Every structure is written in C-alpha cells, then in structure tokens.
C-alpha positions as a LaTeX table, in Angstrom:
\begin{tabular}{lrrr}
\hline
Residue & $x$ (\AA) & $y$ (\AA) & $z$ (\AA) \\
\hline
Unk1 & 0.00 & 0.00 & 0.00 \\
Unk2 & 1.16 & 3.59 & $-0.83$ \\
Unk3 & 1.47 & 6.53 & 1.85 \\
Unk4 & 1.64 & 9.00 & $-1.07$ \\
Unk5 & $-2.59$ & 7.70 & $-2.75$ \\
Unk6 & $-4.49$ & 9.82 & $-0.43$ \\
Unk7 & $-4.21$ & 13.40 & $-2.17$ \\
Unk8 & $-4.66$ & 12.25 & $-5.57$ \\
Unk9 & $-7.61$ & 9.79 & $-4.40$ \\
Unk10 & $-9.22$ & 13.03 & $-2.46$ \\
Unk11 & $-8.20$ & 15.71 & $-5.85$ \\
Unk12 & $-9.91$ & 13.31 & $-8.68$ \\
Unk13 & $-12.94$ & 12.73 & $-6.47$ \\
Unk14 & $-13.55$ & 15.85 & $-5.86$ \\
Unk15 & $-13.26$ & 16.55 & $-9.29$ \\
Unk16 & $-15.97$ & 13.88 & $-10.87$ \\
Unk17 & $-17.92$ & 15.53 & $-7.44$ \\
Unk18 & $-17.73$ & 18.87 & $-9.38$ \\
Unk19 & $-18.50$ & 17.85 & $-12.42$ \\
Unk20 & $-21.86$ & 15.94 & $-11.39$ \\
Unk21 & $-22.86$ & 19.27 & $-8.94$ \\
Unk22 & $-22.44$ & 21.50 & $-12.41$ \\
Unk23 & $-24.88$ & 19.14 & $-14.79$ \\
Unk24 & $-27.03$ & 19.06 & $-12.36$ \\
Unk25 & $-26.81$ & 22.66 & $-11.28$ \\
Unk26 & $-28.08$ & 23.11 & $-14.79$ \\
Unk27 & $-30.51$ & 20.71 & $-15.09$ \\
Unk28 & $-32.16$ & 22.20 & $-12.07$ \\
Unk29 & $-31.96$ & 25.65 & $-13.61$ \\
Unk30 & $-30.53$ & 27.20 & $-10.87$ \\
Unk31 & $-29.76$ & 30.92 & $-11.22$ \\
Unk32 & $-26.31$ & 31.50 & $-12.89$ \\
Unk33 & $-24.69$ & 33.36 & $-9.79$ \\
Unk34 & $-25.94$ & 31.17 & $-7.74$ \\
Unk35 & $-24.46$ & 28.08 & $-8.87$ \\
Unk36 & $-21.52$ & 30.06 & $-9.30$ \\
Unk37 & $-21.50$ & 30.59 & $-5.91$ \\
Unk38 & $-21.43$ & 26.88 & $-4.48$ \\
Unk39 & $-19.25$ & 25.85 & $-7.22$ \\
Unk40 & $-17.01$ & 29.08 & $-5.82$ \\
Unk41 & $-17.44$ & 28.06 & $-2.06$ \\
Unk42 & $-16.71$ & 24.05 & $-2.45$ \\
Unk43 & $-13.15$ & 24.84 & $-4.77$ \\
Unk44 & $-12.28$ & 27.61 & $-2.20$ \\
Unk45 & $-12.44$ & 24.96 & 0.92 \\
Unk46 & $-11.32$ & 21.81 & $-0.79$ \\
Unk47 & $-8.12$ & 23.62 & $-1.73$ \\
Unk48 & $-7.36$ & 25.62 & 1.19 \\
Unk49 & $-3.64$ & 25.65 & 1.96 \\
Unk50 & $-4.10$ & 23.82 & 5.84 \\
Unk51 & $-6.48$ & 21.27 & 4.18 \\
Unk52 & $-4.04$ & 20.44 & 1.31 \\
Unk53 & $-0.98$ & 20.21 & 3.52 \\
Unk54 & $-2.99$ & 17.68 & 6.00 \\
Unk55 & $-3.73$ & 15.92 & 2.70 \\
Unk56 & $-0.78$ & 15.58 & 1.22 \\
Unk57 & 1.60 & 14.31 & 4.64 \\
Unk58 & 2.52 & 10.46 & 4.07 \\
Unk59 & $-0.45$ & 8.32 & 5.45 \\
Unk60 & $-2.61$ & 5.20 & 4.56 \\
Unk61 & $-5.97$ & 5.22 & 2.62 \\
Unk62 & $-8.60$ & 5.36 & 5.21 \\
Unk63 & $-11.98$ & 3.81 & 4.60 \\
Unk64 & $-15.07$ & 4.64 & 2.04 \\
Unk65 & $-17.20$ & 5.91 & 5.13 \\
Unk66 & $-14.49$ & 8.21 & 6.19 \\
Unk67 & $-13.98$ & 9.80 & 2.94 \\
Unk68 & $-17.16$ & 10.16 & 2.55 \\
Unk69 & $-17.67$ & 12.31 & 5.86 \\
Unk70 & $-15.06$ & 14.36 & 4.62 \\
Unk71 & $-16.85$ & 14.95 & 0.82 \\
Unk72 & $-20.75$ & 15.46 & 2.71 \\
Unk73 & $-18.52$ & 18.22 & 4.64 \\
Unk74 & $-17.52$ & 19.48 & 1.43 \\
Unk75 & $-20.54$ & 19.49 & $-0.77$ \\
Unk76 & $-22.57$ & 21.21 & 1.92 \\
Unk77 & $-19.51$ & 24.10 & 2.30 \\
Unk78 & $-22.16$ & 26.66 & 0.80 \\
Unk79 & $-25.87$ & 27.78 & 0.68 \\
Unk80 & $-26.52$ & 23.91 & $-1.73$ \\
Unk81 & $-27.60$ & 21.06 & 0.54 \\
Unk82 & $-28.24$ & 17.63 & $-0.70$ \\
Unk83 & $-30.12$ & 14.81 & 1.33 \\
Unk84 & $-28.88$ & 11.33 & 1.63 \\
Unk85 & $-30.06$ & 9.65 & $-1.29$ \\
Unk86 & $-28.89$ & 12.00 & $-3.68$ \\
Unk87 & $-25.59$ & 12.15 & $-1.65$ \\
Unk88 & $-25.25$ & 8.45 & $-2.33$ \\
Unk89 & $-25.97$ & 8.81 & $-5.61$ \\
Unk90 & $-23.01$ & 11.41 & $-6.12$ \\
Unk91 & $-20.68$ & 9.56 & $-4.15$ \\
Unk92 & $-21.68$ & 6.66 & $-6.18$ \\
Unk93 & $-20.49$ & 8.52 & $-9.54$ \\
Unk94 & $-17.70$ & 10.46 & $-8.29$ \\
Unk95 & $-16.18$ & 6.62 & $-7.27$ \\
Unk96 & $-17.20$ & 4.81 & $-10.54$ \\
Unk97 & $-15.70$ & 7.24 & $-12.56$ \\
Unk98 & $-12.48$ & 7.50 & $-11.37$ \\
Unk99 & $-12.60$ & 3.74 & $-10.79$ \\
Unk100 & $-13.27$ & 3.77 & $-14.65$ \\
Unk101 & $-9.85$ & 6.27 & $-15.21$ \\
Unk102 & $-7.29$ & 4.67 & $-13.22$ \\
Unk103 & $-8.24$ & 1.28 & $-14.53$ \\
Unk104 & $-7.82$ & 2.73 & $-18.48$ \\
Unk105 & $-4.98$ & 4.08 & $-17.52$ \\
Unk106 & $-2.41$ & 3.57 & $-20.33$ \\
Unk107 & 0.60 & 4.14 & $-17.57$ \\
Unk108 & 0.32 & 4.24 & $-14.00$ \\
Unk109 & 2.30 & 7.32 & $-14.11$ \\
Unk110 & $-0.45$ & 8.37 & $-16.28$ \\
Unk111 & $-2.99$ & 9.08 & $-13.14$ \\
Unk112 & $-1.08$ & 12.18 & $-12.68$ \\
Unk113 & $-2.38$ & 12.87 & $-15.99$ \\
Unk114 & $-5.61$ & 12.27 & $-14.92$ \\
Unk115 & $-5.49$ & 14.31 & $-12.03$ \\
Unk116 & $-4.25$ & 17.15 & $-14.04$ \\
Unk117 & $-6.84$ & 17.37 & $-16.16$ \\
Unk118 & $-9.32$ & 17.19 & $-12.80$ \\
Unk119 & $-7.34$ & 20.54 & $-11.71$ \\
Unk120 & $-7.86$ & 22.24 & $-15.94$ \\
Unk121 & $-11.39$ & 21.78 & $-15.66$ \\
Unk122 & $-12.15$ & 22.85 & $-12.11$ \\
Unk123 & $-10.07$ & 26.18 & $-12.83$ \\
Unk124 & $-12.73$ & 26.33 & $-15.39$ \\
Unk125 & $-15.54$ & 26.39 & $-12.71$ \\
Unk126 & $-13.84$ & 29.32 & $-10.57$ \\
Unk127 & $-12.62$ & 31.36 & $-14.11$ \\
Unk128 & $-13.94$ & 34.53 & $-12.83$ \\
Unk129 & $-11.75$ & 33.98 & $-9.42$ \\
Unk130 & $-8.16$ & 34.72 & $-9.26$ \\
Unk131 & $-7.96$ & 33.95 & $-5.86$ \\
Unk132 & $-9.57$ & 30.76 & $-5.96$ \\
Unk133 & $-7.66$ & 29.96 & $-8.84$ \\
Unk134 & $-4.28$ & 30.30 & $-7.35$ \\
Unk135 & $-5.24$ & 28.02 & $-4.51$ \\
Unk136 & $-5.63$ & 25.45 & $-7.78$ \\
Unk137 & $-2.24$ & 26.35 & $-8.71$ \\
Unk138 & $-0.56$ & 25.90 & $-6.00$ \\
Unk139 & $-1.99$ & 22.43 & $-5.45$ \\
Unk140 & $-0.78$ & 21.69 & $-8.75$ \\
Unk141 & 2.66 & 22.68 & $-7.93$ \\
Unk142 & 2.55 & 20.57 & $-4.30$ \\
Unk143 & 1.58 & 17.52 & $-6.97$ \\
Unk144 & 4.64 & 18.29 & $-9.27$ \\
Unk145 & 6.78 & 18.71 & $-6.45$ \\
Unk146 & 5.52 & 15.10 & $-4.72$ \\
Unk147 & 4.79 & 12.98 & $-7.43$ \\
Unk148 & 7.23 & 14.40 & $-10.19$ \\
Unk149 & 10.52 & 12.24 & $-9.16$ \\
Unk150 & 8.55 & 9.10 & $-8.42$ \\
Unk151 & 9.60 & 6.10 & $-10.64$ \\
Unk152 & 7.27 & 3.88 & $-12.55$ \\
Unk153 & 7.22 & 1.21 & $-9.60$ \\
Unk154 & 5.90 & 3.76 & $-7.37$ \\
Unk155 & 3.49 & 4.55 & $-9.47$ \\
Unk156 & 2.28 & 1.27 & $-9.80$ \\
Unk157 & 1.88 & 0.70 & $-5.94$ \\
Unk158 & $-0.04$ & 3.90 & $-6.46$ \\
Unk159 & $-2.33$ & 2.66 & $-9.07$ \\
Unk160 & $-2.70$ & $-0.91$ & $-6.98$ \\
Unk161 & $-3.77$ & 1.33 & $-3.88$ \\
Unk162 & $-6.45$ & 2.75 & $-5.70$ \\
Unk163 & $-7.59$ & $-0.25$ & $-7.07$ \\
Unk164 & $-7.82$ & $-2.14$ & $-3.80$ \\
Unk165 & $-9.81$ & 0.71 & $-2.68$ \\
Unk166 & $-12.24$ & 0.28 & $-5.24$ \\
Unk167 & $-12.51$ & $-3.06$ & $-5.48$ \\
Unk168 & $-15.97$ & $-4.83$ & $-5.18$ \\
Unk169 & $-17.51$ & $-1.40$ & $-5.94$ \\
Unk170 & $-19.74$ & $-2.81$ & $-9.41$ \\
Unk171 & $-22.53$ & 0.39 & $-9.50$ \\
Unk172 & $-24.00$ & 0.22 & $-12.87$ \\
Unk173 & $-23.77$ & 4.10 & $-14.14$ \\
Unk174 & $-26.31$ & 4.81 & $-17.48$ \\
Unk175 & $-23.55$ & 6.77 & $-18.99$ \\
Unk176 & $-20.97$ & 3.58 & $-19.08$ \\
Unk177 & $-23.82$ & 1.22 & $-19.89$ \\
Unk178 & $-25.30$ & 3.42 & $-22.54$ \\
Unk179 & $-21.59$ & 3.92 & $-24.56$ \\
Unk180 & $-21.07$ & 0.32 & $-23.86$ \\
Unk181 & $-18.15$ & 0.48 & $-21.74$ \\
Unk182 & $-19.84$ & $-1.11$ & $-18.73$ \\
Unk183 & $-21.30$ & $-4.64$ & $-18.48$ \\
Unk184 & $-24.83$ & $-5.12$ & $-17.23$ \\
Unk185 & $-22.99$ & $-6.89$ & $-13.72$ \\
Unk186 & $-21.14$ & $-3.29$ & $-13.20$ \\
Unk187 & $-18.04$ & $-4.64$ & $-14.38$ \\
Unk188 & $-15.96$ & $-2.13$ & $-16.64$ \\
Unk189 & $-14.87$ & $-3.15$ & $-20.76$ \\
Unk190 & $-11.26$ & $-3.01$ & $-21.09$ \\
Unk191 & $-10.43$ & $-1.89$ & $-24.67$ \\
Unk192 & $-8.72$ & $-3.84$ & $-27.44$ \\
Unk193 & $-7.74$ & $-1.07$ & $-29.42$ \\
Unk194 & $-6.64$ & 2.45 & $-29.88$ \\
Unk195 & $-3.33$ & 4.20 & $-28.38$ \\
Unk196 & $-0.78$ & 1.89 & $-26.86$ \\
Unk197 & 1.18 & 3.71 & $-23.56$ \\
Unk198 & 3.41 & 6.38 & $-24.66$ \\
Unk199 & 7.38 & 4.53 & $-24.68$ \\
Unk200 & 5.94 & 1.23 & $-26.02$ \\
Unk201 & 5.53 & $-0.53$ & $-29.64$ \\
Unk202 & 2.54 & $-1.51$ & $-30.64$ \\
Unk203 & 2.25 & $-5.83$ & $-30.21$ \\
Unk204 & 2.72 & $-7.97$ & $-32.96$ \\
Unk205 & 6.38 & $-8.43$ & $-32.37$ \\
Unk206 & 8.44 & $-11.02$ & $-30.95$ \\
Unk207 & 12.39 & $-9.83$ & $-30.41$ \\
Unk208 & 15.55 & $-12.44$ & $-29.21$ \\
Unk209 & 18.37 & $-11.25$ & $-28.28$ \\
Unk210 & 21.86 & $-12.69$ & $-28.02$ \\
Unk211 & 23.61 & $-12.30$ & $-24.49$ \\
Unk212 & 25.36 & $-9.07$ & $-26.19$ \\
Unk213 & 22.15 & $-7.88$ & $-26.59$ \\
Unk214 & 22.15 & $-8.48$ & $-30.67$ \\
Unk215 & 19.24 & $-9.29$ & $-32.21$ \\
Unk216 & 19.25 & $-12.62$ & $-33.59$ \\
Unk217 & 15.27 & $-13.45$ & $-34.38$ \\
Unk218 & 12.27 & $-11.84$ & $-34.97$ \\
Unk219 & 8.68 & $-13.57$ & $-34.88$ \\
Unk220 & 5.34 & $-12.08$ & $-35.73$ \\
Unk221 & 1.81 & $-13.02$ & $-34.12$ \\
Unk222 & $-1.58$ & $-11.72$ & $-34.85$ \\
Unk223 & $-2.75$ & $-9.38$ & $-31.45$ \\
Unk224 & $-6.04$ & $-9.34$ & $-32.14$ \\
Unk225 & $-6.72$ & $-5.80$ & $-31.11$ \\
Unk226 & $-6.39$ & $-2.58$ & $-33.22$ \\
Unk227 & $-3.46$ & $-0.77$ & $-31.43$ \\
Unk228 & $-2.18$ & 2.15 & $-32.90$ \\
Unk229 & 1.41 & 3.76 & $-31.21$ \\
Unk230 & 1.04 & 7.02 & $-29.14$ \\
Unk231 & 1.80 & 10.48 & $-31.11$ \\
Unk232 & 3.61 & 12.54 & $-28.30$ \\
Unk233 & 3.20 & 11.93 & $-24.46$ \\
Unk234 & 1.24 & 14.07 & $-22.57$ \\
Unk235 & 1.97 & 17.71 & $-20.51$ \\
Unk236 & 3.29 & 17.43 & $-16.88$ \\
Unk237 & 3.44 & 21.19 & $-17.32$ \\
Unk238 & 1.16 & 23.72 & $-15.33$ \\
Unk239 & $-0.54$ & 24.67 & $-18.66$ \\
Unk240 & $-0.13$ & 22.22 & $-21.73$ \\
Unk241 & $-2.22$ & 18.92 & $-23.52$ \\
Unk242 & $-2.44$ & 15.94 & $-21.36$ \\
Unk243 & $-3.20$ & 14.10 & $-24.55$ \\
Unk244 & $-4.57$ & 11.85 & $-22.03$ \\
Unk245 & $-8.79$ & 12.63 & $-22.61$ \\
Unk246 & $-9.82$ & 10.25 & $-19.00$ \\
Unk247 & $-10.23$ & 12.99 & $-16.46$ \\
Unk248 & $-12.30$ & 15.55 & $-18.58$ \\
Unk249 & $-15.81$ & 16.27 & $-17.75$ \\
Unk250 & $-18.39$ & 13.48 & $-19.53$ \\
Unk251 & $-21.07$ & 15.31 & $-18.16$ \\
Unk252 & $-20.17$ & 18.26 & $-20.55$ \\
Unk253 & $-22.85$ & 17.24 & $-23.48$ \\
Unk254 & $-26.36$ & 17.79 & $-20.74$ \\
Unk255 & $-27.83$ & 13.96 & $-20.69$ \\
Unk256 & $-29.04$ & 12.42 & $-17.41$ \\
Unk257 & $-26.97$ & 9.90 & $-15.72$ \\
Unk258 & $-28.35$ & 7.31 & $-13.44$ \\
Unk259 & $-27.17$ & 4.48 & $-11.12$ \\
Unk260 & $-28.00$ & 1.61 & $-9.98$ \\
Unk261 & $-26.80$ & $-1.68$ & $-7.61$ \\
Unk262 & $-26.17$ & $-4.76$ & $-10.06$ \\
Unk263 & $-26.87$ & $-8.14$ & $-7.51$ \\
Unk264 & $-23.18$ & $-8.74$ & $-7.89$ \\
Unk265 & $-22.01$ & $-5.40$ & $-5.99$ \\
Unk266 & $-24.76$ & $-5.99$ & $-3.43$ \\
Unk267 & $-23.19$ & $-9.60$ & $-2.84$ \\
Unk268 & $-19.51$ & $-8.98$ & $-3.21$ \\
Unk269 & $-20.34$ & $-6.08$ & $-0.33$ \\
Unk270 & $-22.43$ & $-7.91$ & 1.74 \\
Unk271 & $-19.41$ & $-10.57$ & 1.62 \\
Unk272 & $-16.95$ & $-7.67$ & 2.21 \\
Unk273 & $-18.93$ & $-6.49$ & 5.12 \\
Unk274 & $-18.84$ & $-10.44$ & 6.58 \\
Unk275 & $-14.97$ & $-10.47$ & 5.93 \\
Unk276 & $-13.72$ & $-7.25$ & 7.67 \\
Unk277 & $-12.37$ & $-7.88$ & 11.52 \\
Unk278 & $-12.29$ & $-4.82$ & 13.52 \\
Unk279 & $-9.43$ & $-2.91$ & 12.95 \\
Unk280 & $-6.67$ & $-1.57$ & 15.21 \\
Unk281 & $-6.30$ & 1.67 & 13.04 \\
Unk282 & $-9.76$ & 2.74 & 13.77 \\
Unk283 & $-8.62$ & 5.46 & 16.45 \\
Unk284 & $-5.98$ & 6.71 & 13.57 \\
Unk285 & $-8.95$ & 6.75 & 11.52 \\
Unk286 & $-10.79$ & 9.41 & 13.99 \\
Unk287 & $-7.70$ & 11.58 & 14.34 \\
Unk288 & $-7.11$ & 11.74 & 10.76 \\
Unk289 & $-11.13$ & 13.45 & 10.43 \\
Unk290 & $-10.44$ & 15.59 & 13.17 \\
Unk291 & $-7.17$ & 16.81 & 11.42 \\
Unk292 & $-8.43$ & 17.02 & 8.02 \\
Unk293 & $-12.09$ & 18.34 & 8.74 \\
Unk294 & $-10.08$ & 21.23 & 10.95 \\
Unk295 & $-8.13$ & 22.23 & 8.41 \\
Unk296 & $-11.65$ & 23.01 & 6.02 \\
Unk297 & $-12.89$ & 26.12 & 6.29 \\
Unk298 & $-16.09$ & 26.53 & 6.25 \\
Unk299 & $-17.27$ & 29.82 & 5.40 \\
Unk300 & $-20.86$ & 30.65 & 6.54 \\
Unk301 & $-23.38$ & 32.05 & 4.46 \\
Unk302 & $-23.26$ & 36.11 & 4.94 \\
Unk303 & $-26.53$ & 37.69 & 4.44 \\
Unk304 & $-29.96$ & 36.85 & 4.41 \\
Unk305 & $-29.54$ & 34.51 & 0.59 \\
Unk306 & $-31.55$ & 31.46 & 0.94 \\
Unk307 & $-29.94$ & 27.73 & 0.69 \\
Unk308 & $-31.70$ & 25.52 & $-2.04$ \\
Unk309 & $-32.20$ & 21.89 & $-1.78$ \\
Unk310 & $-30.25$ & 20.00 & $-5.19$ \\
Unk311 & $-31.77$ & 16.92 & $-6.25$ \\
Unk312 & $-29.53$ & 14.71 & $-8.00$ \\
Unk313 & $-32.73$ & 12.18 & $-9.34$ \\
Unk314 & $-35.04$ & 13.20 & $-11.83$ \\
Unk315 & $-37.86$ & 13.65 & $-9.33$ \\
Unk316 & $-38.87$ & 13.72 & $-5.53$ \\
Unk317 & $-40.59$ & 10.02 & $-5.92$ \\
Unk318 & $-37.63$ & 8.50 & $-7.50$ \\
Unk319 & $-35.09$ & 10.33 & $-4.66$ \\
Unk320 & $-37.30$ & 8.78 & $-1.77$ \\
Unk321 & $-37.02$ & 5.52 & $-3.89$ \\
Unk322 & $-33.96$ & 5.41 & $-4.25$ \\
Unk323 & $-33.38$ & 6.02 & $-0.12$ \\
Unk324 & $-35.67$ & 2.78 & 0.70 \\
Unk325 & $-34.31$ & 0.55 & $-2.01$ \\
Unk326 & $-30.55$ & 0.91 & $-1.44$ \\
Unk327 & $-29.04$ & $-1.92$ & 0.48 \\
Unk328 & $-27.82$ & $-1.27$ & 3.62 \\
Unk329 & $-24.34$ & $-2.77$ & 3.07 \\
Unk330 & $-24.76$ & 0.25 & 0.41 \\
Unk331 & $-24.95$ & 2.77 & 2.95 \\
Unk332 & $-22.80$ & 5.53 & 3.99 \\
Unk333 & $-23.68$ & 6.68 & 7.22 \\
Unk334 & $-21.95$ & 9.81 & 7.84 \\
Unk335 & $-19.98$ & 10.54 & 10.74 \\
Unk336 & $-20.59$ & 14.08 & 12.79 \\
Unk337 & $-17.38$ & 15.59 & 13.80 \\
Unk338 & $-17.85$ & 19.11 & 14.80 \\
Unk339 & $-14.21$ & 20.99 & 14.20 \\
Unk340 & $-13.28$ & 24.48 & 13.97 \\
Unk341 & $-10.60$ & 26.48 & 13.08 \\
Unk342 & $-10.37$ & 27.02 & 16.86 \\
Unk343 & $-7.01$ & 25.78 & 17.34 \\
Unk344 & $-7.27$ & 25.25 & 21.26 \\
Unk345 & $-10.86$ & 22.94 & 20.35 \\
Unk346 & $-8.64$ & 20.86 & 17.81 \\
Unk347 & $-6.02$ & 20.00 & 19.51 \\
Unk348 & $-8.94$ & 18.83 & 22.73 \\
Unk349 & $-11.10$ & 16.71 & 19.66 \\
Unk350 & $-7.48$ & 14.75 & 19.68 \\
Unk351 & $-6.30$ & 14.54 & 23.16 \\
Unk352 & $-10.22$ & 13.09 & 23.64 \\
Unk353 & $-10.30$ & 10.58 & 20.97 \\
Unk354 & $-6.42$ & 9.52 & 21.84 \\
Unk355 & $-7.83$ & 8.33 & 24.93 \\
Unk356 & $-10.07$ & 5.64 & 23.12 \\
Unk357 & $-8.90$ & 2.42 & 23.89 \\
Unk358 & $-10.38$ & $-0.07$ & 21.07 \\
Unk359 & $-11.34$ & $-3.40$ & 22.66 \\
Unk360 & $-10.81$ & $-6.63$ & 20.44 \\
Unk361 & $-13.92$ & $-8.41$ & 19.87 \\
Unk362 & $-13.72$ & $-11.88$ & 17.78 \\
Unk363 & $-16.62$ & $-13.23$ & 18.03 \\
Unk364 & $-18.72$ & $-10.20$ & 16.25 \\
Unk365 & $-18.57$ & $-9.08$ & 12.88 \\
Unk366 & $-17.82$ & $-5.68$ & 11.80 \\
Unk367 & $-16.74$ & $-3.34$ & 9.49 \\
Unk368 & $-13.96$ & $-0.10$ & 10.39 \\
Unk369 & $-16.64$ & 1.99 & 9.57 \\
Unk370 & $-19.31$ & 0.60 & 12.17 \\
Unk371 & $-15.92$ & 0.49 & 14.97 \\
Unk372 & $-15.73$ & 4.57 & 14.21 \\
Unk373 & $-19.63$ & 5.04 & 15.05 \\
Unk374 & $-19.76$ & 3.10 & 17.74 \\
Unk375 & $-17.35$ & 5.39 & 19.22 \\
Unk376 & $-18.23$ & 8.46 & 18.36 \\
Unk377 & $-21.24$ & 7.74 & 20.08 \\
Unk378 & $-18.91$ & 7.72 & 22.94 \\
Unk379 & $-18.46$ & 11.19 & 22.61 \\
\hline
\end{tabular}
C-alpha cells in the first residue's frame, strides 16, 4: 500500500464531485450566480492551503465511510444542501468514474495525468476567481513537487492502492452502460484497441536477443486488437495537452446519468462487510477526520440569501425511492465531527479521541466503519 494515494484519491474525487454538482446545477436551472456561488465556495475549501498540507503528509488510505464524511462536509460548504439519497448517488459517480480512469490508464504514471486534467477543468468552474484559482495552482505545484521524481514502480503501488480501494464497488452508471463500456454486472470493458502507452511498440512483435544484446530473431503473431502507437506523451506542465482525454468532464454534453446496484455489488459487499475484523487503526482513523475536517474552512453564508435543496434524481418520488431501495451494506452513514478552526478545540477533539482504547472483539462481525460510530457515540 502507498502513503503517497491519499491526495490524488481526495483531488480526482472531488473533481468527478464537481462535475456531477455543475450538470445538475443546470438541469435544475438554478440561477447562474448562484451556482456560481457553491461551485465558488466548495473549490475555495477543498483547496485551502491547511487542508491540502494535511492531505498531502505520508499516510494510509482510510476507509469509504471516512472519505465520505469528509466529501458530505464538502458538498454542503455553501448555501446547496443535498439529502442522503442524492448524496449516495453522487458519491456513487464520483467513485465509478475514477474507478473507470485509473483502470484505463495507459501508464500508472499516467494518473497524474488524470489528475491534471481534474485541476484544468475545475479552474474552469472558478474562471472569474483569481484567488480561488491560485489556490488550484498551487496544489498543482505541491503535486509536481511530490509525485514528479517518483519512478514507474511507485506509481504502480499507487495505481494498486487505488484499485484495492475500489474493489468490489460494481454500481451500474447509465452513462458507461449506454456507450457500452460497462457490463450489465457493473463490471468495466477493457479496450482492445486504440493508443498503446506512450514509450511502447505496438504488439505484434516477438524480439531475441543474443547475451550481447544483438538481435538474432524476430517472430510475428496476430494481437487481435487494433493498437495504434502514441503520437507525443502528454503535458506534466502547469498549462499544456495531457493528450490523455480520462479525467475531462463526460457530463459536458447535458444527458441524465443514473445508477443503480447490479446483484453482484450488493453480494460482493455484503461478503466484504462479513470479511472485515475490527481494525486496530480505527482510532488513527478518527484523528485523521479531526485533522483534516479542521483544516476546512467553512465559510458561513453572509446575508440573508436562501440555501436551495439540489436533487440529483429526476424527481422527488424517485429520490425517496432510491433512499428505501438501497441496500444497507450500500450505505454511507456519515460521521458528525464538529471541528473548527479554533485551534485550542482541535487539539482537545485529539487529546479526547487519543484516549479511546479499542477493545478486540472476535466473536462479532464488523466493518472499520461501524468500529468509528460506535465510538463516536462515545463522545
């Protein structure tokens, strides 16, 4: 597992999050300056300079539930508020989609390339906002100065954290299922054709070498794929083409996108949830929301605007469907952590959950998420 997943895990998220928040922003036909505004509000939190350096120290991927306290925080940093159905729903996307990128990735060094192009397009959202847009800069720059040296091994303990993360996650999403790049179980279509990974030749050849390194035979075999070599590799650059297209907003031509649980995922989590011990990290878990959720600030509404409600399901009836229907294995239920920017209230939020002692228990079954409620009801 690698220490150095977490930011880009929480930066291409948050991304597909934005995207999702902006189609349906429009679909609702919500006033221009006011979707401006949450779009505004969310960028301005999620890349404030305490939360990013929190983000980016060296640390272990933490569990779905506790990333997904940290991105209900986040979507609800303005005058939007979303209830839980249609925050599963967007947590649901935002996780298929990158699970979709890093697995098409051509390179794993290439999910830098992915997260770059996350960063283009959510400058694009705060154009109008030098300020914010520096904040997106200077995250960039953190990621060049992190991830820029790292060889290709690293990279691909990067790309196998992510995938263990997402593993047993098979949500059907109408988009994927509709340009036929998802199966009907929620499995994904790997493609058999198209540009091979920029540094490599496109199969069909067979090379032996002599032990002086000369070339001595060379055999032929039909691929069966339609593999064309890479034209130029893409920008690491602050401003350039990432060639690379996985990472760009697919909600950018307005069609509705829905989800839905295939009986596999509801199975292979049901079976996850039966598999998971408790785990010893769970009190890391706790101080690592209380760090990261006190470095977010959350600016409160000025003025007498009124919040709206955003529904991320065509109607009311098939948003209160969509609550009683989802499996509970499904379910995110999101931990309340109250932190400030109130240094002297941080730092007592860790001194009380470093005195949690976490008491083995063999006989009963359950997940690191259900460990982290049970004691925050402690509190």
């Amino acid at each position: 597992m690698s220490v150095r997943t977490l930011p880009l895990l929480f930066l291409n998220l948050g991304g597909e999050m934005l995207y999702v928040l902006d189609q349906r922003l429009r679909a609702q036909n919500i006033p221009g300056d006011k979707a401006r505004k949450v779009l505004n509000d969310i960028i301005s939190t999620m890349f404030n300079r305490k939360f990013m350096d929190e983000l980016f120290k060296p640390q272990e991927l933490y569990s779905k539930k506790a990333l997904r306290t940290v991105y209900d925080r986040l979507a609800h940093a303005s005058i939007m508020r979303l209830n839980q159905a249609s925050m599963d729903k967007l947590y649901d996307l935002m996780t298929m989609a990158f699970k979709y990128q890093v697995l098409l990735c051509p390179r794993p060094k290439d999910v830098l390339l992915v997260t770059f192009n996350h960063l283009d397009a959510i400058k694009g959202f705060v154009q109008d906002s030098p300020t914010v847009i520096h904040q997106v800069d200077e995250t960039f720059r953190q990621l060049s100065e992190v991830y820029g040296n790292l060889s290709e091994g690293e990279f691909q303990l990067i790309r196998q954290t992510l995938l263990i993360f997402f593993q047993d996650l098979h949500i059907r999403v109408s988009t994927f299922l509709k340009d036929k790049v998802q199966n009907s179980n929620g499995r994904f279509v790997l493609p058999v054709s198209g540009p091979v990974p920029w540094g490599t030749d496109v199969p069909g050849v067979i090379r032996v070498f002599s032990v002086k390194g000369k070339e001595v035979k060379k055999m032929e075999f039909r691929h069966g794929g339609d593999y064309v070599a890479a034209q130029k590799e893409g920008s690491f650059e602050l401003y350039g083409d990432r060639v690379l297209k996985l990472g760009t907003n697919m909600y950018s031509a307005s069609r509705p996108v829905e989800t839905h649980m295939s009986a596999t995922s509801k199975n292979a989590a049901s079976r996850a949830q039966e598999n998971i011990v408790p785990n010893p990290l769970a009190k890391e878990e706790l101080n690592f929301l209380a760090r990261l959720m006190g470095g977010m600030e959350i600016k409160k509404p000025s003025g007498p605007e009124p919040g709206f409600r955003l529904n991320l399901f065509t109607t009311d009836e098939e948003e209160e469907h969509a609550a009683l229907s989802r499996p509970e294995e499904l379910s995110y239920e999101v931990i309340s952590i109250q932190a400030t920017q109130d240094q002297q209230r941080n730092e007592e939020l860790a001194r009380i959950m470093g005195e949690f002692e976490i008491t083995e228990q063999p006989e009963q079954n359950t997940s690191k998420g259900d460990d982290l409620l049970a004691m925050m009801d402690r509190l």
